PDB file of C-alpha atoms in Angstrom:
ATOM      1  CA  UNK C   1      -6.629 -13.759  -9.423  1.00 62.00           C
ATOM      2  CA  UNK C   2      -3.196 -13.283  -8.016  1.00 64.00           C
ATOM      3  CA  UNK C   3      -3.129 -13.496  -4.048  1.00 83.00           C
ATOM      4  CA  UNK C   4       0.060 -12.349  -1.788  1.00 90.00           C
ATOM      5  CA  UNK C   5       0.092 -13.665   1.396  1.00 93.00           C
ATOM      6  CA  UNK C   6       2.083 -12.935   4.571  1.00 95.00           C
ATOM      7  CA  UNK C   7       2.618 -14.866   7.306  1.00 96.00           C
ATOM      8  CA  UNK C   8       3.121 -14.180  10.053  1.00 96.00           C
ATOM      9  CA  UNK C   9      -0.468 -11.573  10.653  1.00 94.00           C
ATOM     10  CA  UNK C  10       0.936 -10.473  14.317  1.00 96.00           C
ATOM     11  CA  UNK C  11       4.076 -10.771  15.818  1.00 97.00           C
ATOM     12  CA  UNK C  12       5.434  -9.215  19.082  1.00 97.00           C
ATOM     13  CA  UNK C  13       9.182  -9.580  20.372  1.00 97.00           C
ATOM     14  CA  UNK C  14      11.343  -8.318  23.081  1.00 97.00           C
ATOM     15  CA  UNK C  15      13.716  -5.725  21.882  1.00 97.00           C
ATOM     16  CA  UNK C  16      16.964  -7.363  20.721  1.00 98.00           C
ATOM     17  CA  UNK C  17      15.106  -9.886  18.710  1.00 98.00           C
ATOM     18  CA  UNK C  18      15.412 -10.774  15.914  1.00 98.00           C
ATOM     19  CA  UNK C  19      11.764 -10.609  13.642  1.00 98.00           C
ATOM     20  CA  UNK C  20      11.178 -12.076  10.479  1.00 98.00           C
ATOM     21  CA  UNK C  21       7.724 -12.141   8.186  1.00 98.00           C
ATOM     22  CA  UNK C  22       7.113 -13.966   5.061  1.00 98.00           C
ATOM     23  CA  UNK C  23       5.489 -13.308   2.075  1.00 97.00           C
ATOM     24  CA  UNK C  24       3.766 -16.186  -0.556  1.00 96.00           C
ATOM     25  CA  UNK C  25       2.764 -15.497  -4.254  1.00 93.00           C
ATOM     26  CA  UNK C  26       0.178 -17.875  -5.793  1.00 88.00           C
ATOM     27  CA  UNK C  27       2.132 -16.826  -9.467  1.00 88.00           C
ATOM     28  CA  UNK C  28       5.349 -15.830 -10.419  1.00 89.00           C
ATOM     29  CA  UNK C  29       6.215 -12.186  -9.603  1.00 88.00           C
ATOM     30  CA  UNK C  30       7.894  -9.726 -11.784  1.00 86.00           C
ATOM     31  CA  UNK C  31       8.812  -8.249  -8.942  1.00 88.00           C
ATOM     32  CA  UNK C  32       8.190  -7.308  -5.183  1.00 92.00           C
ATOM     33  CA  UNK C  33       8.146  -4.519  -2.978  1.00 94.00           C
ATOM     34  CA  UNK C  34       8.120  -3.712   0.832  1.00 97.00           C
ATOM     35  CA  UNK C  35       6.517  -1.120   2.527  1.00 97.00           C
ATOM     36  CA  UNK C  36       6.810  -0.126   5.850  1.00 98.00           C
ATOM     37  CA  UNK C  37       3.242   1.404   8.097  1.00 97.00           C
ATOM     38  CA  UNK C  38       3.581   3.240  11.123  1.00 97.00           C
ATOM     39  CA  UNK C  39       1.178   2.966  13.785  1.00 93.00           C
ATOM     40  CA  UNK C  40      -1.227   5.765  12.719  1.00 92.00           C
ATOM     41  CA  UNK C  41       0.025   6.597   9.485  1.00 96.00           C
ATOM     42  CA  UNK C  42       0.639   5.449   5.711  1.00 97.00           C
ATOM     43  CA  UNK C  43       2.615   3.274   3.552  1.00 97.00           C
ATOM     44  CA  UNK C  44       6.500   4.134   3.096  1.00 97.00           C
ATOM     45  CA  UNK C  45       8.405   2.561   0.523  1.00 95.00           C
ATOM     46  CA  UNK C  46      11.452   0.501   1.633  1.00 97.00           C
ATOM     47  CA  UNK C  47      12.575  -1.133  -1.257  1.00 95.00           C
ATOM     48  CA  UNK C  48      12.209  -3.044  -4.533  1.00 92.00           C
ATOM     49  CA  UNK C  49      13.619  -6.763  -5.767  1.00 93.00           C
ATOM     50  CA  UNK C  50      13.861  -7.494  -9.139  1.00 89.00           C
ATOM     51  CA  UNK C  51      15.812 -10.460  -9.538  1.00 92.00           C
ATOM     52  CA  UNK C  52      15.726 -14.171  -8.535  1.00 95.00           C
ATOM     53  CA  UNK C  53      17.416 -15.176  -5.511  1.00 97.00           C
ATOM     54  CA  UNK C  54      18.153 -11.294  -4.630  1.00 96.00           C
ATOM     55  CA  UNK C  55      19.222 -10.210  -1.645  1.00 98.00           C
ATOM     56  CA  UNK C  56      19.103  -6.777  -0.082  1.00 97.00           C
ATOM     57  CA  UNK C  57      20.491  -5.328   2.671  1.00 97.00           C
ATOM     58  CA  UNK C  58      19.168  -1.605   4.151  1.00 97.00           C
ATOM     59  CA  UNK C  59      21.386  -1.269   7.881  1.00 97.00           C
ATOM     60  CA  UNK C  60      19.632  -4.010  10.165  1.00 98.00           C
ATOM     61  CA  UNK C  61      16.777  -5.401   7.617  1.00 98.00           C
ATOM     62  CA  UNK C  62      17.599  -7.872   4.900  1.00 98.00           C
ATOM     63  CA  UNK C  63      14.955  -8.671   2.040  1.00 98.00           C
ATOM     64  CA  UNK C  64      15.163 -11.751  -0.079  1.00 98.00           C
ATOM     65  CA  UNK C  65      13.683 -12.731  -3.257  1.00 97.00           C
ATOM     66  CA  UNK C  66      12.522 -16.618  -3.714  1.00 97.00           C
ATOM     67  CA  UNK C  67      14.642 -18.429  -6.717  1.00 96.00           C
ATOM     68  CA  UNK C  68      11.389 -19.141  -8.432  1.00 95.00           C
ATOM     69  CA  UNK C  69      10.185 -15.298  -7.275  1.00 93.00           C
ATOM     70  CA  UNK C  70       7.233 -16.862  -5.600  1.00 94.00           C
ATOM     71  CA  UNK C  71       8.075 -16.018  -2.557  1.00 96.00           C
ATOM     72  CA  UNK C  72      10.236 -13.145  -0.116  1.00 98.00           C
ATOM     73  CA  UNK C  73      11.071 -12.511   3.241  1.00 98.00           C
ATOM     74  CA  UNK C  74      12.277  -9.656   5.318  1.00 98.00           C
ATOM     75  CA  UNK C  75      14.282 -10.210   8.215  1.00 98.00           C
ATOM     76  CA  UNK C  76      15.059  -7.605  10.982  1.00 98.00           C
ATOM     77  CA  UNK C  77      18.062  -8.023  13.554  1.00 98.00           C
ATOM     78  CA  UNK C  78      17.479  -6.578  16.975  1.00 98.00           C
ATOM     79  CA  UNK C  79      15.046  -5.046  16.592  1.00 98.00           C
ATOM     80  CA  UNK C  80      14.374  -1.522  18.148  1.00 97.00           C
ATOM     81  CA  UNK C  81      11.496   0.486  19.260  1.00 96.00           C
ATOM     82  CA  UNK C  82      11.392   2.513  16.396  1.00 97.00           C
ATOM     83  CA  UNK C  83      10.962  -0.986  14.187  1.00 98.00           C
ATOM     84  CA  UNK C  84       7.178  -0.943  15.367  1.00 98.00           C
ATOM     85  CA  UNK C  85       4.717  -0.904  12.620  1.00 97.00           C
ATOM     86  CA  UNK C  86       3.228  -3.042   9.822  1.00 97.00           C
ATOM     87  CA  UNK C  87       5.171  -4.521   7.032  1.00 98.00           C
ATOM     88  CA  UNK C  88       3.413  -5.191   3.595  1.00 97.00           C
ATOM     89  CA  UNK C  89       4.723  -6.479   0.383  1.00 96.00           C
ATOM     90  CA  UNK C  90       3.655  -6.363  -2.493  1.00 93.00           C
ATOM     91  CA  UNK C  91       3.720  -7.756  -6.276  1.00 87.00           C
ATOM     92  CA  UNK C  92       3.315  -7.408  -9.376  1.00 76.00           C
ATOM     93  CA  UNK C  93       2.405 -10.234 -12.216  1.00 62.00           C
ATOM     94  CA  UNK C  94       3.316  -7.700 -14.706  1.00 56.00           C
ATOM     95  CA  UNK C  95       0.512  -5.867 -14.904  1.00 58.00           C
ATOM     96  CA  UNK C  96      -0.304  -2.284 -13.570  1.00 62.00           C
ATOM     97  CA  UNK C  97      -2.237  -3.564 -10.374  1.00 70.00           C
ATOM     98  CA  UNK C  98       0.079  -3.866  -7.468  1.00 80.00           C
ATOM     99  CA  UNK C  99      -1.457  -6.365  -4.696  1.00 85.00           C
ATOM    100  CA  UNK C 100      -0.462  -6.170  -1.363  1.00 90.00           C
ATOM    101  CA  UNK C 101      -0.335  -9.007   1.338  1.00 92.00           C
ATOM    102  CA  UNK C 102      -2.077  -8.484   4.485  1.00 93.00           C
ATOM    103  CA  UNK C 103       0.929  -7.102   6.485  1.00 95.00           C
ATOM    104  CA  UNK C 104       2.726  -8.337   9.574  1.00 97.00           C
ATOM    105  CA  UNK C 105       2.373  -6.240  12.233  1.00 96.00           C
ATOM    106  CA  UNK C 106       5.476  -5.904  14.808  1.00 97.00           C
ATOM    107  CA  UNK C 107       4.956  -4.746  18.354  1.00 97.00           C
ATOM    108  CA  UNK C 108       8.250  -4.496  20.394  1.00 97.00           C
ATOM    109  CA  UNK C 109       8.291  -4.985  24.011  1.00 93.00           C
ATOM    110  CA  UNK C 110      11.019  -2.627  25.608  1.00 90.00           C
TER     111      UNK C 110
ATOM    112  CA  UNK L   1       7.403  19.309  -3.341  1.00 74.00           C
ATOM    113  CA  UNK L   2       4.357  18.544  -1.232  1.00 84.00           C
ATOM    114  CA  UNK L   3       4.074  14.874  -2.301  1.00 95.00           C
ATOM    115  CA  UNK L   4       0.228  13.426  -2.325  1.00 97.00           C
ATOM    116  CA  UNK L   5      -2.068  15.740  -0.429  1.00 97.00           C
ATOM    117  CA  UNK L   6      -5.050  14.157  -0.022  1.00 98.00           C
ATOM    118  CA  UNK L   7      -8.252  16.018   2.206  1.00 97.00           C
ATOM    119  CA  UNK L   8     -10.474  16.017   3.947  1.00 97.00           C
ATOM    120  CA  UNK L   9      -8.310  14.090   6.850  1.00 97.00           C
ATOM    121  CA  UNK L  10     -11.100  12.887   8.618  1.00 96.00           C
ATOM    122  CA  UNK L  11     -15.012  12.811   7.602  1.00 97.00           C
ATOM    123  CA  UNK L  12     -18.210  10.959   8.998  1.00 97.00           C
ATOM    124  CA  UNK L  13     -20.962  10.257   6.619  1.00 97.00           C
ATOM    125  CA  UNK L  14     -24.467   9.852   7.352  1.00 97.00           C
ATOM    126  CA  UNK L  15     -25.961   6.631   5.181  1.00 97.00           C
ATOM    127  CA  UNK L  16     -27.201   7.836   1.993  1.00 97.00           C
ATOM    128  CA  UNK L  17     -24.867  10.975   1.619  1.00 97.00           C
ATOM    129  CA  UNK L  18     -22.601  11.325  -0.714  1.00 96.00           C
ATOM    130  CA  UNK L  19     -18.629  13.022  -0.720  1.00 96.00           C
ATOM    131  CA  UNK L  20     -15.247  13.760  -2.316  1.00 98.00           C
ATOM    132  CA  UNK L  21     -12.345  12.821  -1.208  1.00 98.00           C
ATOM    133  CA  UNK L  22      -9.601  14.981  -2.688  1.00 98.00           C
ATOM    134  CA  UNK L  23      -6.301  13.639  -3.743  1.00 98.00           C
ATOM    135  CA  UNK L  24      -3.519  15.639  -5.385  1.00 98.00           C
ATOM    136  CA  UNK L  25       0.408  15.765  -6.449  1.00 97.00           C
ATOM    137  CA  UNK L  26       2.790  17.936  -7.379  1.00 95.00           C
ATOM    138  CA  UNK L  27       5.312  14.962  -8.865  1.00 93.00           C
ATOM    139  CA  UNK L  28       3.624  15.075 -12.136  1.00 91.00           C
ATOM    140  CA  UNK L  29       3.239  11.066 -11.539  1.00 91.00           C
ATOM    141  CA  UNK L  30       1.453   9.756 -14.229  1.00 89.00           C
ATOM    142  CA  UNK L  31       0.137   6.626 -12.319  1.00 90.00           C
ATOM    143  CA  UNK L  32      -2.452   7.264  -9.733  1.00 93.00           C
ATOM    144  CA  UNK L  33      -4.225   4.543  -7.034  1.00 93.00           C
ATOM    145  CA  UNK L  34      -7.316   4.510  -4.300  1.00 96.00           C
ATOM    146  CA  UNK L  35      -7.100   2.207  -1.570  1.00 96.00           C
ATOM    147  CA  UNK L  36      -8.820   1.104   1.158  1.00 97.00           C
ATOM    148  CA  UNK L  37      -7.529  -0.340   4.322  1.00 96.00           C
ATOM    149  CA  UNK L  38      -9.995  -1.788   6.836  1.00 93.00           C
ATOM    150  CA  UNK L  39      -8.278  -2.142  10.593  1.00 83.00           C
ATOM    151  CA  UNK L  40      -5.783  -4.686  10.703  1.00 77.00           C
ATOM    152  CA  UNK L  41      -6.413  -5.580   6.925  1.00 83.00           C
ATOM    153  CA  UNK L  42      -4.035  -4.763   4.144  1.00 88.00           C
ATOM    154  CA  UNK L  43      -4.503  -2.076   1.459  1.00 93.00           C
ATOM    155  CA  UNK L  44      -7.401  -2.909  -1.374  1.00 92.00           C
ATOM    156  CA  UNK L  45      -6.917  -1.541  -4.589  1.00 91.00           C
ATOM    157  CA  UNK L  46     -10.528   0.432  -5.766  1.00 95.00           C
ATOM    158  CA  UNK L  47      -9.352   2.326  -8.623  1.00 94.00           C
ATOM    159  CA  UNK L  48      -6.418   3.268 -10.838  1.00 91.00           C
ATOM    160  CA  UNK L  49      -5.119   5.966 -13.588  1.00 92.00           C
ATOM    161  CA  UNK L  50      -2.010   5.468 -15.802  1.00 88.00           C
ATOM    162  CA  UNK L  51      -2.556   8.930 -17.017  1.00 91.00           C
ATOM    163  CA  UNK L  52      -5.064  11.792 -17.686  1.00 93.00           C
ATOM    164  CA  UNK L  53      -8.432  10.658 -18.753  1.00 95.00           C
ATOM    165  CA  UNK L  54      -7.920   7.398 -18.107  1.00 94.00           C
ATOM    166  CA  UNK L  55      -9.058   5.498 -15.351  1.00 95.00           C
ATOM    167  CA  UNK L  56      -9.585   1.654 -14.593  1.00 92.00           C
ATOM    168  CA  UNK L  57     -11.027  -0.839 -11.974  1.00 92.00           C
ATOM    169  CA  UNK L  58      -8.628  -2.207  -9.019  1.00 89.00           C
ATOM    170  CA  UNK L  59     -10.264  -5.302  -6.915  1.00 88.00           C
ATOM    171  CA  UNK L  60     -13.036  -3.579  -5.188  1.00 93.00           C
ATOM    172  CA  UNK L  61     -14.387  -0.779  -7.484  1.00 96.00           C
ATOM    173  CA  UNK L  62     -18.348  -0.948  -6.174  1.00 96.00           C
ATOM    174  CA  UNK L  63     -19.864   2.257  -4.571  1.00 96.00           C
ATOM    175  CA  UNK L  64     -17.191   4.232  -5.880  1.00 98.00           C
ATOM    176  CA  UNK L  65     -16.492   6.333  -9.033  1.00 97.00           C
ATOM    177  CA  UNK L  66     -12.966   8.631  -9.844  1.00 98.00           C
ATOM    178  CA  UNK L  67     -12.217  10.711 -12.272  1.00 96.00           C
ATOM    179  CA  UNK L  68      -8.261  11.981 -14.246  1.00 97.00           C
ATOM    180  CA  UNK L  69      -9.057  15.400 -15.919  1.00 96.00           C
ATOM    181  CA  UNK L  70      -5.040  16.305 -15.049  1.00 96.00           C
ATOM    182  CA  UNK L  71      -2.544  14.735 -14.432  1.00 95.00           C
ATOM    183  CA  UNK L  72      -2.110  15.953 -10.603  1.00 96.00           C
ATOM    184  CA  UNK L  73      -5.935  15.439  -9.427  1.00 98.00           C
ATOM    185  CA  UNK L  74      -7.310  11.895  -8.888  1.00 98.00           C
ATOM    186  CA  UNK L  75     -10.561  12.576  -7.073  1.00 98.00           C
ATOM    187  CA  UNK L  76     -12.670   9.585  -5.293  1.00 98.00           C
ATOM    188  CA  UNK L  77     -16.224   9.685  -5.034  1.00 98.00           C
ATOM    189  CA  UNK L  78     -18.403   7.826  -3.150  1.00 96.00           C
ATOM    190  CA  UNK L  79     -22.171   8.145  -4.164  1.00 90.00           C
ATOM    191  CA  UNK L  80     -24.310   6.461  -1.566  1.00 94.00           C
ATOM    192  CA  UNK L  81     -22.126   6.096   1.249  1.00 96.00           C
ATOM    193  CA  UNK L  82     -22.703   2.620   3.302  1.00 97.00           C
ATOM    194  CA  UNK L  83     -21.615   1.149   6.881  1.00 96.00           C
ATOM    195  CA  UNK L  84     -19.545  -1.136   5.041  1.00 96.00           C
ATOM    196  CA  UNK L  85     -17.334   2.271   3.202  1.00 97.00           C
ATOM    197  CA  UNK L  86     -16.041   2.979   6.536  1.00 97.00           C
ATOM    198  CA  UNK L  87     -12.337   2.649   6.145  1.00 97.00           C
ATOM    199  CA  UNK L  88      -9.199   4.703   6.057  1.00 97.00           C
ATOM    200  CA  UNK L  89      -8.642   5.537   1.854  1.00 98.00           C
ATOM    201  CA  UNK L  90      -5.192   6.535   0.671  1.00 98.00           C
ATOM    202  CA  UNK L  91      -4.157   7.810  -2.357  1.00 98.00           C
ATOM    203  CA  UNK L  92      -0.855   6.753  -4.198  1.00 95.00           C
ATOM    204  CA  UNK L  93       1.113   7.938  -7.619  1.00 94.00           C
ATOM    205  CA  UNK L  94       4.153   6.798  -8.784  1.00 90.00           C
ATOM    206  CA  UNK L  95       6.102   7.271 -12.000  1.00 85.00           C
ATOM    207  CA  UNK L  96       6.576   5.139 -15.068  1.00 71.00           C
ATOM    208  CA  UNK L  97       9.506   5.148 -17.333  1.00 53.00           C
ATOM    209  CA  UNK L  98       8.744   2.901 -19.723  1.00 51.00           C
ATOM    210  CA  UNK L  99       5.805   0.789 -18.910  1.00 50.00           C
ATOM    211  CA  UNK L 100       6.939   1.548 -14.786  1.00 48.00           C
ATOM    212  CA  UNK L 101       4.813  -0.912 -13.722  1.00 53.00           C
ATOM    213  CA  UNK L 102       7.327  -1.375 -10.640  1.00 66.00           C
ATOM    214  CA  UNK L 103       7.974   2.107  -9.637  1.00 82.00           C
ATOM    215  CA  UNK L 104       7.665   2.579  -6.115  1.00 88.00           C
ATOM    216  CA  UNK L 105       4.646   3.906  -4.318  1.00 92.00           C
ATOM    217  CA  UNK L 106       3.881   7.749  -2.591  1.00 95.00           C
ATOM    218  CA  UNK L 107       1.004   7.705  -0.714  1.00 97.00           C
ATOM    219  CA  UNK L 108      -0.663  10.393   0.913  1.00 98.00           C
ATOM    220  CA  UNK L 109      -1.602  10.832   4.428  1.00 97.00           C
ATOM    221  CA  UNK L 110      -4.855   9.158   4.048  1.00 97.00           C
ATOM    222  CA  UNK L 111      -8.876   9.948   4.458  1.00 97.00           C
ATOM    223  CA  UNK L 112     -10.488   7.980   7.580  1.00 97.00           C
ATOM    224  CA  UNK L 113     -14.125   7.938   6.955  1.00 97.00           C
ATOM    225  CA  UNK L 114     -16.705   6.816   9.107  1.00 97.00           C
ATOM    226  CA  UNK L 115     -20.382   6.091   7.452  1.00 97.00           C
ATOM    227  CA  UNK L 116     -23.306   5.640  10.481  1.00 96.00           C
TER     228      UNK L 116
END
């Protein structure tokens, strides 16, 4: 079956860092969405990409789409405190089952 | 609108017992999810709905059971709670123009369950 996996499974940076976390498709992707986990509390969507080679920018946190939308990455520029959490994506093949990869989970050091 | 309201927010289970767990929105959502997140996993898709009365198996379906009789309610049971149930479940609609397949995600506030 289809497998999404992020890499990497922990990360912890000083604040002002920049953080970045990838995410690997074993198939092709219709599309792929990123969620965002609080410490404590449940998935929030952040956004959706659609089309090959997309990019996406939401203030301080740019999301790209692979070419061959196998693959995306999210990338977060000085970071703050309030960036803590656990970031997911998540694809579909084009069917109704969304899978989710493991998550990266961000710890900031003040 | 409330969102998904899902209760009880906390429940332990002894082995053997059986339980509930309550998930509802007011976003008349047609699409409805269970997961399961063990600690420091990712979320595990048990069961789905694309609309009343029907219902259909995500990736780990065993031990549990759900039902669609509306469109707002997407109850999971669990019918002989084990050790290895103990997770936190969340519930999740989202809407579907069209086939919707990539419409975005509401979950609720999540069930952490304990079975000992």
């Amino acid at each position: 079956g289809q497998q999404v996996m992020q890499i990497p499974q922990y990360q912890h940076v000083q604040e002002g860092e920049d953080f970045t976390t990838y995410c690997n498709s074993s198939t092709t992707l219709s599309n792929i969405q990123w969620y965002k986990q609080r410490p404590g509390g449940h998935p929030v969507f952040l956004i959706q990409l659609v089309k090959s080679g997309e990019v996406k920018k939401q203030k301080r946190l740019t999301f790209q789409f692979g070419e061959a939308k196998k693959n995306s990455s999210l990338h977060i520029t000085a970071t703050q405190t309030t960036d803590v959490g656990t970031y997911f994506c998540a694809g579909h093949q084009g069917a109704q089952k969304l899978v989710f990869g493991q998550g990266t989970r961000l710890t900031i050091n003040p | 609108n409330a969102g998904v309201t899902q209760t009880p927010k906390f429940r332990i289970l002894k082995i053997g017992q059986s339980m509930t767990l309550q998930c509802t929105q007011d976003m008349n959502h047609n699409y409805m999810y269970w997961y399961r997140q063990d600690p420091g996993m990712g979320l595990k898709l048990i069961y789905y709905s694309v609309g009343a009365g029907i219902t259909d198996k995500g990736e780990v379906p065993n031990g549990y059971n759900v039902s669609r009789s509306t469109t707002e309610d997407f109850p999971l049971r669990l019918e002989l709670a084990a050790p290895s149930q103990t997770s936190v479940y969340f519930c999740a609609s989202s809407y579907s123009p069209g086939q919707g397949f990539d419409s975005p995600l509401h979950f609720g506030n999540g069930t952490r369950l304990t079975v000992t």
